[in-house]
PDB file of C-alpha atoms in Angstrom:
ATOM      1  CA  MET A  25     117.610  97.747 238.134  1.00  0.00           C
ATOM      2  CA  ALA A  26     119.106  99.630 235.194  1.00  0.00           C
ATOM      3  CA  ASN A  27     120.672  96.482 233.858  1.00  0.00           C
ATOM      4  CA  HIS A  28     117.333  94.700 234.077  1.00  0.00           C
ATOM      5  CA  LEU A  29     115.636  97.466 232.042  1.00  0.00           C
ATOM      6  CA  LYS A  30     118.382  97.305 229.401  1.00  0.00           C
ATOM      7  CA  PHE A  31     117.911  93.537 229.160  1.00  0.00           C
ATOM      8  CA  ILE A  32     114.131  93.921 228.626  1.00  0.00           C
ATOM      9  CA  ILE A  33     114.651  96.628 225.959  1.00  0.00           C
ATOM     10  CA  MET A  34     117.230  94.531 224.104  1.00  0.00           C
ATOM     11  CA  LYS A  35     114.908  91.529 224.188  1.00  0.00           C
ATOM     12  CA  LYS A  36     112.077  93.557 222.635  1.00  0.00           C
ATOM     13  CA  VAL A  37     114.410  94.887 219.933  1.00  0.00           C
ATOM     14  CA  ILE A  38     115.563  91.362 219.072  1.00  0.00           C
ATOM     15  CA  LEU A  39     111.979  90.110 218.906  1.00  0.00           C
ATOM     16  CA  SER A  40     110.999  93.021 216.663  1.00  0.00           C
ATOM     17  CA  ILE A  41     113.875  92.323 214.296  1.00  0.00           C
ATOM     18  CA  ALA A  42     112.952  88.624 214.164  1.00  0.00           C
ATOM     19  CA  LEU A  43     109.303  89.436 213.407  1.00  0.00           C
ATOM     20  CA  MET A  44     110.309  91.871 210.640  1.00  0.00           C
ATOM     21  CA  GLY A  45     112.563  89.241 209.123  1.00  0.00           C
ATOM     22  CA  ALA A  46     109.764  86.683 209.130  1.00  0.00           C
ATOM     23  CA  VAL A  47     107.384  89.144 207.449  1.00  0.00           C
ATOM     24  CA  ILE A  48     109.947  90.007 204.778  1.00  0.00           C
ATOM     25  CA  THR A  49     110.688  86.319 204.158  1.00  0.00           C
ATOM     26  CA  THR A  50     106.968  85.500 203.844  1.00  0.00           C
ATOM     27  CA  ALA A  51     106.440  88.387 201.422  1.00  0.00           C
ATOM     28  CA  SER A  52     109.384  87.256 199.288  1.00  0.00           C
ATOM     29  CA  VAL A  53     108.085  83.699 199.120  1.00  0.00           C
ATOM     30  CA  GLN A  54     104.650  84.938 198.100  1.00  0.00           C
ATOM     31  CA  GLN A  55     106.179  87.109 195.370  1.00  0.00           C
ATOM     32  CA  VAL A  56     108.182  84.162 194.036  1.00  0.00           C
ATOM     33  CA  ASN A  57     105.104  81.905 194.038  1.00  0.00           C
ATOM     34  CA  ALA A  58     103.076  84.584 192.285  1.00  0.00           C
ATOM     35  CA  ALA A  59     105.779  84.956 189.643  1.00  0.00           C
ATOM     36  CA  ASN A  60     105.831  81.202 189.106  1.00  0.00           C
ATOM     37  CA  GLU A  61     102.043  81.118 188.733  1.00  0.00           C
ATOM     38  CA  VAL A  62     102.154  83.911 186.142  1.00  0.00           C
ATOM     39  CA  SER A  63     104.879  82.094 184.210  1.00  0.00           C
ATOM     40  CA  ALA A  64     102.855  78.872 184.228  1.00  0.00           C
ATOM     41  CA  VAL A  65      99.754  80.696 182.991  1.00  0.00           C
ATOM     42  CA  ASN A  66     101.732  82.388 180.235  1.00  0.00           C
ATOM     43  CA  ILE A  67     103.164  79.061 179.106  1.00  0.00           C
ATOM     44  CA  VAL A  68      99.699  77.529 178.887  1.00  0.00           C
ATOM     45  CA  MET A  69      98.293  80.526 177.048  1.00  0.00           C
ATOM     46  CA  ASP A  70     101.112  80.579 174.522  1.00  0.00           C
ATOM     47  CA  ASP A  71     100.484  76.911 173.747  1.00  0.00           C
ATOM     48  CA  ASP A  72      97.384  77.669 171.615  1.00  0.00           C
ATOM     49  CA  ASN A  73      97.926  77.376 167.895  1.00  0.00           C
ATOM     50  CA  GLY A  74      96.673  80.480 166.096  1.00  0.00           C
ATOM     51  CA  TYR A  75      94.888  81.963 169.138  1.00  0.00           C
ATOM     52  CA  VAL A  76      96.151  85.150 170.793  1.00  0.00           C
ATOM     53  CA  GLU A  77      94.969  86.704 174.029  1.00  0.00           C
ATOM     54  CA  VAL A  78      92.621  89.681 173.613  1.00  0.00           C
ATOM     55  CA  GLN A  79      90.654  92.112 175.739  1.00  0.00           C
ATOM     56  CA  LEU A  80      86.867  92.023 175.835  1.00  0.00           C
ATOM     57  CA  ASP A  81      86.513  95.539 174.432  1.00  0.00           C
ATOM     58  CA  SER A  82      88.525  94.586 171.346  1.00  0.00           C
ATOM     59  CA  LEU A  83      85.930  91.987 170.294  1.00  0.00           C
ATOM     60  CA  SER A  84      82.844  92.718 168.210  1.00  0.00           C
ATOM     61  CA  PRO A  85      79.697  93.915 170.054  1.00  0.00           C
ATOM     62  CA  ALA A  86      77.939  90.615 169.290  1.00  0.00           C
ATOM     63  CA  VAL A  87      80.756  88.571 170.826  1.00  0.00           C
ATOM     64  CA  GLN A  88      80.994  90.922 173.807  1.00  0.00           C
ATOM     65  CA  ALA A  89      77.273  90.444 174.465  1.00  0.00           C
ATOM     66  CA  SER A  90      77.654  86.644 174.410  1.00  0.00           C
ATOM     67  CA  VAL A  91      80.611  86.772 176.795  1.00  0.00           C
ATOM     68  CA  ASN A  92      78.715  89.063 179.161  1.00  0.00           C
ATOM     69  CA  ALA A  93      75.781  86.635 179.121  1.00  0.00           C
ATOM     70  CA  LEU A  94      78.121  83.803 180.107  1.00  0.00           C
ATOM     71  CA  SER A  95      79.545  85.836 182.982  1.00  0.00           C
ATOM     72  CA  ALA A  96      76.259  85.526 184.859  1.00  0.00           C
ATOM     73  CA  GLU A  97      77.015  81.867 185.530  1.00  0.00           C
ATOM     74  CA  TYR A  98      80.773  81.724 184.922  1.00  0.00           C
ATOM     75  CA  ASP A  99      83.921  83.647 185.715  1.00  0.00           C
ATOM     76  CA  VAL A 100      85.838  84.429 182.515  1.00  0.00           C
ATOM     77  CA  LYS A 101      89.376  83.062 182.875  1.00  0.00           C
ATOM     78  CA  SER A 102      90.732  84.042 179.463  1.00  0.00           C
ATOM     79  CA  LEU A 103      89.721  85.349 176.047  1.00  0.00           C
ATOM     80  CA  LYS A 104      91.573  84.389 172.874  1.00  0.00           C
ATOM     81  CA  PHE A 105      90.933  85.181 169.224  1.00  0.00           C
ATOM     82  CA  ASN A 106      91.921  83.401 166.010  1.00  0.00           C
ATOM     83  CA  ALA A 107      91.970  85.914 163.167  1.00  0.00           C
ATOM     84  CA  SER A 108      92.109  83.349 160.345  1.00  0.00           C
ATOM     85  CA  LYS A 109      89.160  81.341 161.695  1.00  0.00           C
ATOM     86  CA  GLN A 110      87.305  84.372 163.096  1.00  0.00           C
ATOM     87  CA  LEU A 111      86.679  82.448 166.308  1.00  0.00           C
ATOM     88  CA  THR A 112      86.855  83.582 169.923  1.00  0.00           C
ATOM     89  CA  LYS A 113      87.821  80.990 172.527  1.00  0.00           C
ATOM     90  CA  VAL A 114      86.489  81.659 176.012  1.00  0.00           C
ATOM     91  CA  MET A 115      87.870  79.789 179.021  1.00  0.00           C
ATOM     92  CA  LEU A 116      85.313  79.742 181.846  1.00  0.00           C
ATOM     93  CA  ILE A 117      85.137  78.697 185.495  1.00  0.00           C
ATOM     94  CA  LYS A 118      81.679  77.903 186.861  1.00  0.00           C
ATOM     95  CA  LYS A 119      80.911  79.961 189.947  1.00  0.00           C
ATOM     96  CA  ASP A 120      79.136  77.259 191.953  1.00  0.00           C
ATOM     97  CA  ASP A 121      81.382  74.199 191.528  1.00  0.00           C
ATOM     98  CA  GLN A 122      84.565  75.745 190.018  1.00  0.00           C
ATOM     99  CA  SER A 123      84.434  73.395 187.000  1.00  0.00           C
ATOM    100  CA  THR A 124      86.084  74.646 183.823  1.00  0.00           C
ATOM    101  CA  LYS A 125      84.533  75.004 180.394  1.00  0.00           C
ATOM    102  CA  LYS A 126      85.801  76.012 176.962  1.00  0.00           C
ATOM    103  CA  VAL A 127      83.468  77.832 174.564  1.00  0.00           C
ATOM    104  CA  TYR A 128      84.013  78.857 170.935  1.00  0.00           C
ATOM    105  CA  LEU A 129      82.098  81.846 169.550  1.00  0.00           C
ATOM    106  CA  ASP A 130      81.863  82.830 165.891  1.00  0.00           C
ATOM    107  CA  ALA A 131      81.909  86.422 164.588  1.00  0.00           C
ATOM    108  CA  GLU A 132      78.165  86.740 165.292  1.00  0.00           C
ATOM    109  CA  GLY A 133      78.568  85.646 168.901  1.00  0.00           C
ATOM    110  CA  ASN A 134      76.988  82.244 168.299  1.00  0.00           C
ATOM    111  CA  GLU A 135      78.469  79.265 170.120  1.00  0.00           C
ATOM    112  CA  VAL A 136      80.247  76.804 167.859  1.00  0.00           C
ATOM    113  CA  PRO A 137      80.296  73.205 169.166  1.00  0.00           C
ATOM    114  CA  ALA A 138      83.820  71.944 169.805  1.00  0.00           C
ATOM    115  CA  SER A 139      83.151  68.894 167.617  1.00  0.00           C
ATOM    116  CA  GLN A 140      82.126  71.120 164.703  1.00  0.00           C
ATOM    117  CA  HIS A 141      85.116  73.358 165.262  1.00  0.00           C
ATOM    118  CA  LYS A 142      87.495  70.372 165.115  1.00  0.00           C
ATOM    119  CA  ALA A 143      85.713  68.877 162.085  1.00  0.00           C
ATOM    120  CA  GLU A 144      85.925  72.139 160.152  1.00  0.00           C
ATOM    121  CA  ALA A 145      89.606  72.480 160.978  1.00  0.00           C
ATOM    122  CA  ALA A 146      90.281  68.905 159.817  1.00  0.00           C
ATOM    123  CA  GLU A 147      88.318  69.478 156.597  1.00  0.00           C
ATOM    124  CA  LYS A 148      90.219  72.687 155.905  1.00  0.00           C
ATOM    125  CA  ASN A 149      93.536  70.908 156.384  1.00  0.00           C
ATOM    126  CA  ARG A 150      92.406  68.102 154.077  1.00  0.00           C
ATOM    127  CA  GLN A 151      91.413  70.571 151.357  1.00  0.00           C
ATOM    128  CA  GLU A 152      94.705  72.415 151.679  1.00  0.00           C
ATOM    129  CA  GLU A 153      96.634  69.167 151.403  1.00  0.00           C
ATOM    130  CA  THR A 154      94.620  67.931 148.359  1.00  0.00           C
ATOM    131  CA  PRO A 155      95.302  70.118 145.301  1.00  0.00           C
ATOM    132  CA  SER A 156      92.603  70.709 142.697  1.00  0.00           C
ATOM    133  CA  VAL A 157      92.853  69.150 139.253  1.00  0.00           C
ATOM    134  CA  GLU A 158      93.817  72.471 137.685  1.00  0.00           C
ATOM    135  CA  VAL A 159      96.981  72.716 139.780  1.00  0.00           C
ATOM    136  CA  PHE A 160      97.563  69.018 140.284  1.00  0.00           C
ATOM    137  CA  GLU A 161     100.955  67.512 139.519  1.00  0.00           C
ATOM    138  CA  ALA A 162     101.216  63.802 140.041  1.00  0.00           C
ATOM    139  CA  THR A 163     103.858  62.573 142.440  1.00  0.00           C
ATOM    140  CA  GLN A 164     103.964  58.935 141.514  1.00  0.00           C
ATOM    141  CA  GLN A 165     107.073  57.683 139.796  1.00  0.00           C
ATOM    142  CA  LYS A 166     107.206  56.610 136.171  1.00  0.00           C
ATOM    143  CA  GLU A 167     105.992  53.040 135.726  1.00  0.00           C
ATOM    144  CA  ASP A 168     105.053  50.842 132.755  1.00  0.00           C
ATOM    145  CA  GLY A 169     105.880  53.648 130.345  1.00  0.00           C
ATOM    146  CA  PHE A 170     103.540  56.129 132.057  1.00  0.00           C
ATOM    147  CA  ALA A 171     105.121  59.369 133.250  1.00  0.00           C
ATOM    148  CA  ASN A 172     103.694  62.034 135.542  1.00  0.00           C
ATOM    149  CA  VAL A 173     101.957  64.853 133.693  1.00  0.00           C
ATOM    150  CA  LYS A 174     100.366  68.172 134.601  1.00  0.00           C
ATOM    151  CA  PHE A 175      96.684  68.714 133.911  1.00  0.00           C
ATOM    152  CA  GLU A 176      97.364  71.783 131.766  1.00  0.00           C
ATOM    153  CA  ASP A 177      99.756  69.763 129.577  1.00  0.00           C
ATOM    154  CA  LEU A 178      96.930  67.470 128.414  1.00  0.00           C
ATOM    155  CA  ASN A 179      94.999  68.323 125.271  1.00  0.00           C
ATOM    156  CA  GLU A 180      91.597  69.977 125.590  1.00  0.00           C
ATOM    157  CA  LYS A 181      89.599  66.813 124.882  1.00  0.00           C
ATOM    158  CA  VAL A 182      91.357  64.838 127.602  1.00  0.00           C
ATOM    159  CA  GLN A 183      91.030  67.750 130.032  1.00  0.00           C
ATOM    160  CA  GLN A 184      87.258  67.775 129.466  1.00  0.00           C
ATOM    161  CA  ALA A 185      87.102  64.033 130.075  1.00  0.00           C
ATOM    162  CA  VAL A 186      89.000  64.413 133.339  1.00  0.00           C
ATOM    163  CA  ARG A 187      86.760  67.278 134.461  1.00  0.00           C
ATOM    164  CA  LYS A 188      83.713  65.030 134.100  1.00  0.00           C
ATOM    165  CA  LEU A 189      85.202  62.700 136.705  1.00  0.00           C
ATOM    166  CA  ILE A 190      85.529  65.438 139.326  1.00  0.00           C
ATOM    167  CA  ASP A 191      81.844  65.379 140.332  1.00  0.00           C
ATOM    168  CA  LYS A 192      82.119  61.786 141.534  1.00  0.00           C
ATOM    169  CA  TYR A 193      85.834  61.263 142.092  1.00  0.00           C
ATOM    170  CA  ASP A 194      88.852  62.887 143.726  1.00  0.00           C
ATOM    171  CA  ILE A 195      91.779  62.838 141.312  1.00  0.00           C
ATOM    172  CA  ASN A 196      94.849  61.183 142.829  1.00  0.00           C
ATOM    173  CA  ALA A 197      97.243  60.967 139.890  1.00  0.00           C
ATOM    174  CA  LEU A 198      97.636  61.887 136.225  1.00  0.00           C
ATOM    175  CA  GLN A 199     100.066  60.037 133.969  1.00  0.00           C
ATOM    176  CA  TYR A 200     100.671  59.964 130.221  1.00  0.00           C
ATOM    177  CA  HIS A 201     102.131  57.319 127.925  1.00  0.00           C
ATOM    178  CA  ALA A 202     103.808  59.185 125.061  1.00  0.00           C
ATOM    179  CA  GLU A 203     104.213  56.180 122.781  1.00  0.00           C
ATOM    180  CA  LYS A 204     100.668  54.843 123.200  1.00  0.00           C
ATOM    181  CA  LYS A 205      99.174  58.357 123.521  1.00  0.00           C
ATOM    182  CA  ILE A 206      97.123  57.307 126.539  1.00  0.00           C
ATOM    183  CA  THR A 207      96.313  59.280 129.689  1.00  0.00           C
ATOM    184  CA  LYS A 208      96.026  57.269 132.887  1.00  0.00           C
ATOM    185  CA  VAL A 209      93.860  58.741 135.654  1.00  0.00           C
ATOM    186  CA  THR A 210      93.832  57.315 139.183  1.00  0.00           C
ATOM    187  CA  ALA A 211      90.809  58.507 141.161  1.00  0.00           C
ATOM    188  CA  THR A 212      89.026  57.837 144.478  1.00  0.00           C
ATOM    189  CA  ASP A 213      85.243  57.542 144.662  1.00  0.00           C
ATOM    190  CA  LYS A 214      83.909  60.282 146.976  1.00  0.00           C
ATOM    191  CA  GLU A 215      81.147  58.042 148.355  1.00  0.00           C
ATOM    192  CA  ASP A 216      82.737  54.663 149.067  1.00  0.00           C
ATOM    193  CA  GLN A 217      86.435  55.696 148.821  1.00  0.00           C
ATOM    194  CA  SER A 218      87.149  52.969 146.286  1.00  0.00           C
ATOM    195  CA  VAL A 219      90.053  53.588 143.921  1.00  0.00           C
ATOM    196  CA  LYS A 220      89.545  53.462 140.165  1.00  0.00           C
ATOM    197  CA  THR A 221      91.960  53.721 137.242  1.00  0.00           C
ATOM    198  CA  VAL A 222      90.665  55.181 133.977  1.00  0.00           C
ATOM    199  CA  TYR A 223      92.414  55.352 130.607  1.00  0.00           C
ATOM    200  CA  PHE A 224      91.684  57.965 127.919  1.00  0.00           C
ATOM    201  CA  ASP A 225      92.955  58.158 124.367  1.00  0.00           C
ATOM    202  CA  ASP A 226      93.904  61.499 122.806  1.00  0.00           C
ATOM    203  CA  GLU A 227      90.284  62.007 121.757  1.00  0.00           C
ATOM    204  CA  GLY A 228      89.186  61.938 125.399  1.00  0.00           C
ATOM    205  CA  LYS A 229      87.411  58.590 124.992  1.00  0.00           C
ATOM    206  CA  GLU A 230      87.649  56.036 127.771  1.00  0.00           C
ATOM    207  CA  ILE A 231      89.435  52.856 126.700  1.00  0.00           C
ATOM    208  CA  THR A 232      90.780  49.707 128.285  1.00  0.00           C
ATOM    209  CA  PRO A 233      94.537  49.189 128.532  1.00  0.00           C
ATOM    210  CA  GLU A 234      94.194  46.231 126.166  1.00  0.00           C
ATOM    211  CA  ALA A 235      92.601  48.471 123.530  1.00  0.00           C
ATOM    212  CA  ALA A 236      95.489  50.894 123.550  1.00  0.00           C
ATOM    213  CA  PRO A 237      97.309  51.175 120.216  1.00  0.00           C
ATOM    214  CA  GLN A 238     100.540  49.225 120.164  1.00  0.00           C
ATOM    215  CA  ASN A 239     103.605  50.472 118.336  1.00  0.00           C
ATOM    216  CA  THR A 240     104.799  47.529 116.285  1.00  0.00           C
ATOM    217  CA  THR A 241     107.483  47.451 113.686  1.00  0.00           C
ATOM    218  CA  GLU A 242     106.861  45.128 110.788  1.00  0.00           C
ATOM    219  CA  ALA A 243     109.814  43.088 109.521  1.00  0.00           C
ATOM    220  CA  PRO A 244     110.839  44.013 105.992  1.00  0.00           C
ATOM    221  CA  MET A 245     109.717  41.557 103.356  1.00  0.00           C
ATOM    222  CA  LEU A 246     112.447  39.501 101.893  1.00  0.00           C
ATOM    223  CA  LEU A 247     112.612  39.591  98.115  1.00  0.00           C
TER     224      LEU A 247
END
C-alpha cells in the first residue's frame, strides 16, 4: 500500500514538472516572437528618409486635433515627423476592415495628398540640382574655341542680356570665345522644353555665329 502511494505521488510530481517545463517553453517562444516582431517594426520605421518617430503630444495642437479626429475611424499605428518638410506622416489601420492608410499632415493639420507631397519633393530636388544663373558654372568641355565661363565673369551688358532670357528659358550652359569675343548661351524653353543656342557680342547684342568677327591676318604687301 505504501509503495502504491509513493508511486502515485511520484507520478504527480513528474507531471507537474512536465507542465511547468511546457509553460516555460511556451513563454520563451512568445518572448522570442515578440522580440522578432519589435525588430521588424523598428527596421520598417527606420527605413523612412527624413522622418523620425514622434509622440502625439510633441506635435502642434492643430496636428494633434487632426490625428484625434482620424482616431474615430482608425487606429493610429505610427506617427512620424519630417522637420525639413514640416510634415507629419500618420500610419493608420481602419477599425472595421483592418485596411492600412498613410496620411500626410502639414503644420496646420491639413491633409496633404500623397501625389502633391511627391510632386513637391521632386520639384524641390530639381531646383536643388539646377543652379541659378548667378551661381552657374558650365560643365561642358571646351569646343570650337568656346570655353566654360562663370556668369559673374561676363561683362555687365552680356549679363543683362542673359538675365532677359531667364523669364522664358532655363540656362543650361555659358561659354565664351576669347578671340571672337562672343558669349554662347545654351538654354531650354520652359514651355516646350526645346533647346536653343544664343550668341551675344560684348555689347550684349544677339548675333548669329556667321556674323561673329573673324580674326584674320593680312599678308604683307610685297614691294
